[in-house]
Amino acid sequence: MLPDRPRTPPPAGRLSRRGLLTLAACAAAAPLGDVLRPAAAAAEGTDDDAYQKAFSAALAADPDVRRYTAPGREFLYRPRQLLAANADAQRVLSWLRSRGHQVSVGAGFAGVTRLLFAKETDVPAVVTALRDPRQWPGQQVPRVQPHHVLLGLGNIMGNPGSPPRAAAALPPPAPARLGEGAGVTVGVCDTGIWQQAGAWHPQWLGGSYLPEADDLDALYVSGTTLAPQGGHGTFVAGVVRQAAPGVRVDPEQALNPTGVGDEAMLVAAMSRLGSQVTVVNLSLGGFTQDDVPPLPLVNAVAALPAQTAVVAAAGNAGSSRPAWPAALERVLAVAAVSRDGGVLVPASYSGFGPWVDACALGERDSTYVEGQLPLPGRPTQVFHGFATWAGSSFATGHVSGRLAAMMTAGGLSADAARLALLANPRWHPDYGVLVA
């Protein structure tokens, strides 16, 4: 099992998030990157606020999502499901039944057994009880957890905090850059890919991936009305290709078009990646109960070939709380920065902390889809294949592409490129290496 990064307080002399905010209030303009200032947060009544409300409503309407809402400890999980390490499952099952729970065994995955409650149950409370050493005198405490819900990352527990906005078409890739990332395949586990992505974006996505039916993003809730994160995977794939125009991508569906998935869906998507994939891009994640590393994702990452690099988003909750799978030791966690005039500053929405390895610009223009995105009380956004969007999801896609470019330029394995990138000076201890 891979160790998780410890969540530690910032050492003396290092700026905390509060310190960054204080510095931002009094800092004068400076050359690019010289001053850390967070970008302004969105005001109520804006498109961002409307998008948050729309996403929150979609989550509330999902019968397969429950919220744990204790302040500072929030997470999302699947109802009536408990995950236990295979070696501990029988003990846990006996414990549950001895206390009157009606439980059956469901389909397991990634070294865990799925235990299913016959009726609605306070799963977090059950997990807390099972993790109490007093329940297991003379025995090892079993490894148990809820089945956590994962999201394409942004401000509400992980969804993008801002909606996409229509943008002009991208210019074609520069011919001199077509060799960057050539021979490297990046796996993009996300909402999948738009069925027309290759035909609509021949210069950016055409011929860069193998179209497969189970990789398709369903996109729409009805007609041409987009789900909140419909097209997210197509956007990320374009960001990867802009960072390394010669790279191939392997899109796999780990999230639905609303941007909602879970640990089983992500593990399944990772298992479908082609053997040629050497960089795995995870522009998704979530929080866990008590910030414990999620066992299925720990196991899935550990099972990857040793030379594979995994790159994951640090999240957009504006918190130092570890987001998973980004906070796993082997995973390269990516935060987002923004431009404020001529200065690069921490993005106000981005996750941060000593567990973050790298950062990159979060606002990107990229390949997108056709459709409409209605926002409550705001004008409907209409898209014709291109968009601009902001989030640690897109900083992550950029870093994955640049790793591929490093591999090609230096004849490196993916893991060697990761280590070479991390050998650079950190832009800031809580944001890691800046990847331009």
Short mmCIF file of C-alpha atoms in Angstrom, two decimals:
data_model
loop_
_atom_site.label_atom_id
_atom_site.label_comp_id
_atom_site.label_asym_id
_atom_site.label_seq_id
_atom_site.Cartn_x
_atom_site.Cartn_y
_atom_site.Cartn_z
CA MET A 1 0.00 0.00 0.00
CA LEU A 2 1.32 3.44 -0.90
CA PRO A 3 1.61 5.88 2.01
CA ASP A 4 -0.48 9.03 1.89
CA ARG A 5 1.00 12.47 2.26
CA PRO A 6 0.54 13.66 5.84
CA ARG A 7 -1.60 16.70 6.37
CA THR A 8 0.74 18.98 8.29
CA PRO A 9 0.46 22.59 9.45
CA PRO A 10 2.65 25.07 7.55
CA PRO A 11 6.07 25.41 9.19
CA ALA A 12 7.14 28.69 10.70
CA GLY A 13 8.17 31.26 8.12
CA ARG A 14 5.97 29.89 5.32
CA LEU A 15 2.91 31.75 4.09
CA SER A 16 -0.40 30.12 4.93
CA ARG A 17 -3.53 30.70 2.84
CA ARG A 18 -4.44 33.50 5.25
CA GLY A 19 -0.95 34.90 4.79
CA LEU A 20 -1.40 34.85 1.03
CA LEU A 21 -4.67 36.73 1.34
CA THR A 22 -3.07 39.31 3.63
CA LEU A 23 -0.16 39.76 1.25
CA ALA A 24 -2.59 40.14 -1.64
CA ALA A 25 -4.34 43.02 0.09
CA CYS A 26 -1.21 45.14 0.31
CA ALA A 27 0.94 43.97 -2.61
CA ALA A 28 1.76 46.36 -5.43
CA ALA A 29 1.97 45.29 -9.08
CA ALA A 30 5.08 43.20 -9.79
CA PRO A 31 6.61 41.22 -12.67
CA LEU A 32 4.97 37.93 -13.61
CA GLY A 33 5.08 35.45 -10.74
CA ASP A 34 6.82 37.73 -8.25
CA VAL A 35 3.79 38.25 -6.01
CA LEU A 36 1.24 35.68 -4.83
CA ARG A 37 -2.22 37.17 -4.96
CA PRO A 38 -5.43 35.16 -5.18
CA ALA A 39 -7.80 35.98 -8.00
CA ALA A 40 -11.08 37.57 -6.97
CA ALA A 41 -13.90 35.23 -5.99
CA ALA A 42 -17.19 35.34 -7.91
CA ALA A 43 -19.99 37.54 -6.59
CA GLU A 44 -23.55 36.40 -6.12
CA GLY A 45 -25.85 37.01 -9.08
CA THR A 46 -23.16 36.11 -11.60
CA ASP A 47 -22.97 33.21 -14.05
CA ASP A 48 -20.62 31.50 -11.59
CA ASP A 49 -23.18 31.75 -8.79
CA ALA A 50 -25.94 30.47 -11.09
CA TYR A 51 -23.76 27.56 -12.18
CA GLN A 52 -23.09 26.62 -8.57
CA LYS A 53 -26.83 26.63 -7.87
CA ALA A 54 -27.56 24.52 -10.94
CA PHE A 55 -24.94 21.96 -9.99
CA SER A 56 -26.07 21.87 -6.36
CA ALA A 57 -29.65 21.25 -7.54
CA ALA A 58 -28.46 18.43 -9.79
CA LEU A 59 -26.63 16.80 -6.88
CA ALA A 60 -29.64 17.18 -4.58
CA ALA A 61 -31.85 15.50 -7.20
CA ASP A 62 -29.50 12.52 -7.60
CA PRO A 63 -30.93 9.61 -5.56
CA ASP A 64 -27.51 7.92 -5.52
CA VAL A 65 -25.66 10.75 -3.77
CA ARG A 66 -25.66 11.56 -0.05
CA ARG A 67 -23.93 14.50 1.62
CA TYR A 68 -22.00 14.42 4.89
CA THR A 69 -22.13 18.05 5.95
CA ALA A 70 -20.12 18.51 9.17
CA PRO A 71 -18.18 21.77 8.60
CA GLY A 72 -14.65 21.14 7.41
CA ARG A 73 -15.32 17.40 7.04
CA GLU A 74 -17.77 17.35 4.14
CA PHE A 75 -17.81 14.56 1.59
CA LEU A 76 -20.22 12.84 -0.78
CA TYR A 77 -20.99 9.13 -0.79
CA ARG A 78 -23.22 6.43 -2.21
CA PRO A 79 -26.20 5.49 -0.02
CA ARG A 80 -26.47 2.05 1.60
CA GLN A 81 -22.92 1.04 0.60
CA LEU A 82 -19.94 0.24 2.82
CA LEU A 83 -16.53 -0.75 1.46
CA ALA A 84 -14.23 -3.05 3.42
CA ALA A 85 -10.79 -4.39 2.57
CA ASN A 86 -11.17 -7.94 1.32
CA ALA A 87 -9.15 -9.31 4.23
CA ASP A 88 -11.46 -7.56 6.72
CA ALA A 89 -14.82 -8.07 5.03
CA GLN A 90 -15.96 -11.17 6.92
CA ARG A 91 -15.21 -9.63 10.32
CA VAL A 92 -17.06 -6.48 9.34
CA LEU A 93 -20.02 -8.43 7.99
CA SER A 94 -20.31 -10.41 11.22
CA TRP A 95 -20.06 -7.24 13.31
CA LEU A 96 -22.82 -5.56 11.30
CA ARG A 97 -25.18 -8.52 11.47
CA SER A 98 -24.61 -8.95 15.18
CA ARG A 99 -25.94 -5.42 15.62
CA GLY A 100 -29.08 -6.00 13.61
CA HIS A 101 -28.05 -4.62 10.22
CA GLN A 102 -29.42 -6.46 7.20
CA VAL A 103 -26.41 -6.59 4.89
CA SER A 104 -25.58 -8.46 1.70
CA VAL A 105 -22.37 -8.75 -0.29
CA GLY A 106 -22.23 -6.89 -3.60
CA ALA A 107 -19.70 -6.71 -6.42
CA GLY A 108 -16.22 -5.92 -5.15
CA PHE A 109 -13.42 -4.03 -6.91
CA ALA A 110 -9.80 -2.98 -6.39
CA GLY A 111 -9.25 -5.09 -3.29
CA VAL A 112 -12.43 -4.11 -1.47
CA THR A 113 -15.72 -5.88 -0.77
CA ARG A 114 -18.92 -3.90 -1.25
CA LEU A 115 -21.41 -4.46 1.58
CA LEU A 116 -24.99 -3.40 0.83
CA PHE A 117 -27.48 -2.35 3.51
CA ALA A 118 -31.07 -3.43 2.93
CA LYS A 119 -32.40 -0.01 3.99
CA GLU A 120 -31.21 3.56 4.39
CA THR A 121 -28.39 3.68 6.95
CA ASP A 122 -26.16 6.38 8.41
CA VAL A 123 -23.07 5.00 6.69
CA PRO A 124 -20.61 7.59 8.09
CA ALA A 125 -21.73 6.77 11.65
CA VAL A 126 -21.25 3.05 10.97
CA VAL A 127 -17.76 3.72 9.61
CA THR A 128 -16.89 5.76 12.69
CA ALA A 129 -17.99 2.90 14.95
CA LEU A 130 -16.09 0.30 12.93
CA ARG A 131 -12.91 2.41 13.05
CA ASP A 132 -13.06 2.65 16.86
CA PRO A 133 -10.27 0.44 18.29
CA ARG A 134 -12.47 -0.28 21.34
CA GLN A 135 -14.67 -2.40 19.09
CA TRP A 136 -11.72 -4.67 18.29
CA PRO A 137 -9.83 -5.55 21.51
CA GLY A 138 -6.70 -7.50 20.65
CA GLN A 139 -7.42 -7.21 16.91
CA GLN A 140 -6.40 -4.95 14.06
CA VAL A 141 -9.00 -2.31 13.26
CA PRO A 142 -10.62 -3.20 9.93
CA ARG A 143 -10.13 -0.96 6.92
CA VAL A 144 -13.57 0.38 6.07
CA GLN A 145 -14.99 3.45 4.36
CA PRO A 146 -18.04 4.83 2.60
CA HIS A 147 -18.15 4.46 -1.17
CA HIS A 148 -17.06 8.02 -1.93
CA VAL A 149 -18.49 10.04 -4.79
CA LEU A 150 -15.97 11.76 -7.05
CA LEU A 151 -16.57 14.82 -9.20
CA GLY A 152 -15.02 16.71 -12.07
CA LEU A 153 -13.28 19.27 -9.94
CA GLY A 154 -14.50 22.76 -8.90
CA ASN A 155 -15.98 24.78 -6.01
CA ILE A 156 -18.86 22.63 -4.68
CA MET A 157 -17.06 19.60 -3.29
CA GLY A 158 -15.28 19.37 -6.63
CA ASN A 159 -17.33 20.64 -9.57
CA PRO A 160 -15.95 23.48 -11.74
CA GLY A 161 -16.77 26.71 -9.95
CA SER A 162 -17.31 28.61 -13.20
CA PRO A 163 -19.34 27.48 -16.19
CA PRO A 164 -17.71 27.20 -19.60
CA ARG A 165 -18.16 30.20 -21.86
CA ALA A 166 -18.21 30.30 -25.63
CA ALA A 167 -14.86 31.07 -27.23
CA ALA A 168 -13.41 31.58 -30.69
CA ALA A 169 -11.92 28.65 -32.58
CA LEU A 170 -8.37 27.72 -31.69
CA PRO A 171 -5.72 28.33 -34.35
CA PRO A 172 -4.20 25.09 -35.68
CA PRO A 173 -1.17 23.66 -33.84
CA ALA A 174 2.14 25.14 -34.89
CA PRO A 175 3.91 22.74 -37.30
CA ALA A 176 7.15 23.07 -35.32
CA ARG A 177 5.42 21.64 -32.25
CA LEU A 178 3.85 18.55 -33.80
CA GLY A 179 6.64 16.33 -32.47
CA GLU A 180 5.99 17.28 -28.84
CA GLY A 181 4.62 14.22 -27.10
CA ALA A 182 4.81 12.08 -30.24
CA GLY A 183 4.72 8.38 -29.34
CA VAL A 184 3.17 9.07 -25.90
CA THR A 185 -0.43 8.23 -24.98
CA VAL A 186 -2.22 10.04 -22.15
CA GLY A 187 -5.23 8.31 -20.59
CA VAL A 188 -8.01 10.79 -19.82
CA CYS A 189 -10.48 9.33 -17.29
CA ASP A 190 -13.30 11.85 -17.32
CA THR A 191 -16.80 12.29 -18.78
CA GLY A 192 -15.66 10.56 -21.97
CA ILE A 193 -15.37 12.18 -25.39
CA TRP A 194 -17.91 13.86 -27.69
CA GLN A 195 -18.98 11.54 -30.48
CA GLN A 196 -18.14 14.24 -33.05
CA ALA A 197 -14.93 15.45 -31.41
CA GLY A 198 -12.56 14.14 -34.08
CA ALA A 199 -14.69 15.34 -36.99
CA TRP A 200 -15.45 18.72 -35.42
CA HIS A 201 -11.84 19.33 -34.33
CA PRO A 202 -9.75 17.62 -37.04
CA GLN A 203 -6.62 19.67 -36.38
CA TRP A 204 -6.69 19.11 -32.62
CA LEU A 205 -8.48 15.83 -31.94
CA GLY A 206 -8.90 14.16 -35.32
CA GLY A 207 -6.83 10.97 -35.43
CA SER A 208 -5.49 11.53 -31.92
CA TYR A 209 -7.65 8.86 -30.26
CA LEU A 210 -9.42 5.63 -31.11
CA PRO A 211 -13.22 6.21 -31.07
CA GLU A 212 -14.96 3.55 -28.99
CA ALA A 213 -18.64 3.41 -28.08
CA ASP A 214 -18.06 3.02 -24.33
CA ASP A 215 -15.92 6.19 -24.27
CA LEU A 216 -18.68 8.51 -25.48
CA ASP A 217 -19.87 11.42 -23.36
CA ALA A 218 -23.68 11.49 -23.30
CA LEU A 219 -23.46 15.32 -23.02
CA TYR A 220 -27.12 16.29 -23.03
CA VAL A 221 -29.97 16.14 -20.55
CA SER A 222 -32.42 16.64 -23.44
CA GLY A 223 -32.17 17.80 -27.02
CA THR A 224 -29.15 20.10 -27.23
CA THR A 225 -29.31 21.13 -23.54
CA LEU A 226 -26.00 20.29 -21.92
CA ALA A 227 -25.63 18.65 -18.53
CA PRO A 228 -23.49 20.73 -16.11
CA GLN A 229 -20.26 19.00 -17.10
CA GLY A 230 -21.16 17.60 -20.49
CA GLY A 231 -18.07 18.02 -22.67
CA HIS A 232 -15.64 18.22 -19.73
CA GLY A 233 -13.59 15.29 -21.05
CA THR A 234 -13.47 16.73 -24.58
CA PHE A 235 -12.24 20.03 -23.16
CA VAL A 236 -9.53 18.29 -21.09
CA ALA A 237 -8.38 16.24 -24.09
CA GLY A 238 -7.90 19.47 -26.05
CA VAL A 239 -5.89 21.00 -23.21
CA VAL A 240 -3.59 17.94 -23.17
CA ARG A 241 -3.09 18.20 -26.94
CA GLN A 242 -2.34 21.93 -26.76
CA ALA A 243 0.40 21.22 -24.22
CA ALA A 244 1.85 18.47 -26.46
CA PRO A 245 0.36 18.53 -29.99
CA GLY A 246 1.92 15.19 -30.95
CA VAL A 247 0.44 13.20 -28.08
CA ARG A 248 -2.38 10.65 -28.39
CA VAL A 249 -5.17 10.42 -25.83
CA ASP A 250 -7.17 7.44 -24.60
CA PRO A 251 -10.50 8.79 -23.28
CA GLU A 252 -12.40 6.67 -20.76
CA GLN A 253 -15.67 7.46 -19.03
CA ALA A 254 -15.35 7.75 -15.25
CA LEU A 255 -18.00 10.47 -14.70
CA ASN A 256 -21.51 11.05 -16.00
CA PRO A 257 -22.28 14.30 -17.89
CA THR A 258 -23.30 15.98 -14.63
CA GLY A 259 -19.72 15.37 -13.50
CA VAL A 260 -20.62 12.73 -10.90
CA GLY A 261 -18.82 9.40 -10.49
CA ASP A 262 -17.52 7.19 -7.73
CA GLU A 263 -14.53 5.07 -6.83
CA ALA A 264 -15.84 2.00 -8.65
CA MET A 265 -16.41 4.01 -11.84
CA LEU A 266 -12.90 5.47 -11.72
CA VAL A 267 -11.26 2.10 -11.04
CA ALA A 268 -13.20 0.61 -13.97
CA ALA A 269 -12.14 3.46 -16.27
CA MET A 270 -8.49 3.02 -15.29
CA SER A 271 -8.74 -0.70 -15.97
CA ARG A 272 -9.91 0.02 -19.54
CA LEU A 273 -6.92 2.19 -20.40
CA GLY A 274 -4.83 0.76 -23.21
CA SER A 275 -1.47 -0.82 -22.45
CA GLN A 276 0.23 2.02 -24.36
CA VAL A 277 -0.94 4.63 -21.78
CA THR A 278 1.97 5.93 -19.73
CA VAL A 279 0.44 9.13 -18.32
CA VAL A 280 -2.97 8.97 -16.59
CA ASN A 281 -4.86 12.27 -16.32
CA LEU A 282 -7.47 12.46 -13.54
CA SER A 283 -9.20 15.85 -13.66
CA LEU A 284 -11.54 14.71 -10.90
CA GLY A 285 -11.54 13.77 -7.24
CA GLY A 286 -13.21 14.35 -3.93
CA PHE A 287 -12.94 14.42 -0.16
CA THR A 288 -13.14 11.37 2.11
CA GLN A 289 -14.40 10.60 5.57
CA ASP A 290 -11.80 11.80 8.10
CA ASP A 291 -9.45 12.55 5.17
CA VAL A 292 -8.40 8.89 5.09
CA PRO A 293 -6.87 7.80 1.75
CA PRO A 294 -9.55 5.94 -0.24
CA LEU A 295 -8.50 2.28 -0.29
CA PRO A 296 -9.77 1.38 -3.79
CA LEU A 297 -7.85 4.28 -5.34
CA VAL A 298 -4.75 3.48 -3.30
CA ASN A 299 -4.90 -0.07 -4.67
CA ALA A 300 -5.68 0.98 -8.25
CA VAL A 301 -2.77 3.43 -8.42
CA ALA A 302 -0.41 0.90 -6.81
CA ALA A 303 -1.39 -1.67 -9.45
CA LEU A 304 -0.25 0.55 -12.35
CA PRO A 305 3.12 -0.18 -14.00
CA ALA A 306 5.99 1.40 -12.08
CA GLN A 307 6.92 3.77 -14.90
CA THR A 308 3.40 5.19 -15.30
CA ALA A 309 2.77 8.75 -14.12
CA VAL A 310 -0.58 9.72 -12.60
CA VAL A 311 -1.58 13.40 -12.63
CA ALA A 312 -4.65 14.56 -10.69
CA ALA A 313 -6.42 17.80 -9.85
CA ALA A 314 -6.00 19.35 -6.41
CA GLY A 315 -9.63 20.45 -6.46
CA ASN A 316 -11.43 23.76 -6.52
CA ALA A 317 -12.76 24.02 -2.98
CA GLY A 318 -10.21 26.71 -2.04
CA SER A 319 -9.02 24.51 0.82
CA SER A 320 -5.84 22.91 2.13
CA ARG A 321 -7.81 19.78 2.88
CA PRO A 322 -6.39 16.89 0.81
CA ALA A 323 -8.36 15.93 -2.28
CA TRP A 324 -8.14 12.35 -3.49
CA PRO A 325 -6.64 10.76 -5.54
CA ALA A 326 -4.41 13.84 -5.94
CA ALA A 327 -3.05 13.59 -2.38
CA LEU A 328 -1.78 10.02 -2.83
CA GLU A 329 2.01 9.89 -2.63
CA ARG A 330 2.61 8.54 -6.13
CA VAL A 331 0.16 10.95 -7.77
CA LEU A 332 1.32 14.34 -9.07
CA ALA A 333 -1.20 16.78 -7.53
CA VAL A 334 -1.88 19.92 -9.56
CA ALA A 335 -3.25 23.25 -8.28
CA ALA A 336 -4.41 26.17 -10.41
CA VAL A 337 -3.10 29.71 -10.72
CA SER A 338 -4.72 32.71 -12.41
CA ARG A 339 -3.54 35.86 -14.17
CA ASP A 340 -4.18 39.14 -12.41
CA GLY A 341 -2.94 41.76 -14.83
CA GLY A 342 0.69 40.87 -15.44
CA VAL A 343 0.98 38.74 -12.32
CA LEU A 344 0.40 35.04 -11.73
CA VAL A 345 -1.52 34.51 -8.49
CA PRO A 346 -3.09 31.54 -6.69
CA ALA A 347 -6.55 30.87 -8.11
CA SER A 348 -9.08 31.66 -5.38
CA TYR A 349 -10.86 28.34 -6.00
CA SER A 350 -7.81 26.07 -6.06
CA GLY A 351 -6.86 23.43 -3.54
CA PHE A 352 -3.45 24.01 -1.99
CA GLY A 353 -1.10 22.67 0.66
CA PRO A 354 2.15 20.75 1.16
CA TRP A 355 0.60 17.76 -0.62
CA VAL A 356 0.38 19.75 -3.90
CA ASP A 357 3.25 19.07 -6.32
CA ALA A 358 2.72 21.48 -9.21
CA CYS A 359 0.53 24.28 -10.49
CA ALA A 360 -0.42 25.72 -13.85
CA LEU A 361 -2.79 28.27 -15.30
CA GLY A 362 -6.34 27.08 -14.68
CA GLU A 363 -8.14 29.23 -17.26
CA ARG A 364 -7.90 27.70 -20.73
CA ASP A 365 -9.51 27.87 -24.16
CA SER A 366 -10.03 24.43 -25.61
CA THR A 367 -11.99 22.05 -27.79
CA TYR A 368 -15.58 21.73 -26.70
CA VAL A 369 -19.01 20.64 -27.99
CA GLU A 370 -22.19 21.98 -29.56
CA GLY A 371 -25.09 22.76 -27.28
CA GLN A 372 -26.73 25.13 -24.83
CA LEU A 373 -26.14 25.52 -21.10
CA PRO A 374 -29.05 27.22 -19.31
CA LEU A 375 -28.20 28.99 -16.06
CA PRO A 376 -30.90 29.98 -13.53
CA GLY A 377 -31.74 33.67 -13.93
CA ARG A 378 -28.92 34.22 -16.43
CA PRO A 379 -28.61 34.21 -20.23
CA THR A 380 -28.26 30.74 -21.76
CA GLN A 381 -24.73 29.95 -22.90
CA VAL A 382 -24.57 28.69 -26.52
CA PHE A 383 -21.56 26.72 -27.76
CA HIS A 384 -20.25 25.92 -31.22
CA GLY A 385 -17.29 23.66 -30.53
CA PHE A 386 -14.97 25.86 -28.48
CA ALA A 387 -15.05 27.25 -24.94
CA THR A 388 -13.05 28.93 -22.24
CA TRP A 389 -13.20 27.34 -18.78
CA ALA A 390 -11.32 27.64 -15.49
CA GLY A 391 -10.45 25.02 -12.89
CA SER A 392 -7.72 22.78 -11.54
CA SER A 393 -9.06 20.18 -14.01
CA PHE A 394 -7.52 22.15 -16.83
CA ALA A 395 -4.27 22.96 -15.06
CA THR A 396 -4.00 19.18 -14.65
CA GLY A 397 -4.52 18.51 -18.35
CA HIS A 398 -1.78 21.00 -19.17
CA VAL A 399 0.70 19.35 -16.80
CA SER A 400 -0.09 15.90 -18.25
CA GLY A 401 0.66 17.21 -21.73
CA ARG A 402 3.89 18.86 -20.66
CA LEU A 403 5.02 15.60 -19.04
CA ALA A 404 4.47 13.91 -22.42
CA ALA A 405 6.50 16.63 -24.13
CA MET A 406 9.33 16.12 -21.61
CA MET A 407 9.28 12.39 -22.31
CA THR A 408 9.73 12.97 -26.04
CA ALA A 409 12.36 15.68 -25.68
CA GLY A 410 14.50 13.79 -23.19
CA GLY A 411 13.80 10.17 -24.07
CA LEU A 412 12.38 9.73 -20.57
CA SER A 413 9.85 7.36 -19.07
CA ALA A 414 6.74 9.01 -17.66
CA ASP A 415 7.90 8.53 -14.07
CA ALA A 416 11.37 9.90 -14.89
CA ALA A 417 9.73 12.96 -16.46
CA ARG A 418 7.63 13.39 -13.30
CA LEU A 419 10.74 13.27 -11.12
CA ALA A 420 12.57 15.70 -13.42
CA LEU A 421 9.68 18.14 -13.22
CA LEU A 422 9.59 17.91 -9.42
CA ALA A 423 13.34 18.61 -9.23
CA ASN A 424 12.60 22.23 -10.19
CA PRO A 425 12.20 24.88 -7.46
CA ARG A 426 8.70 25.17 -6.00
CA TRP A 427 6.83 28.32 -7.00
CA HIS A 428 5.42 28.29 -3.48
CA PRO A 429 5.39 25.48 -0.90
CA ASP A 430 1.60 25.18 -1.06
CA TYR A 431 1.41 25.20 -4.88
CA GLY A 432 4.46 23.26 -6.00
CA VAL A 433 6.40 23.70 -9.23
CA LEU A 434 4.97 26.18 -11.75
CA VAL A 435 4.47 24.50 -15.13
CA ALA A 436 4.37 27.07 -17.92
#
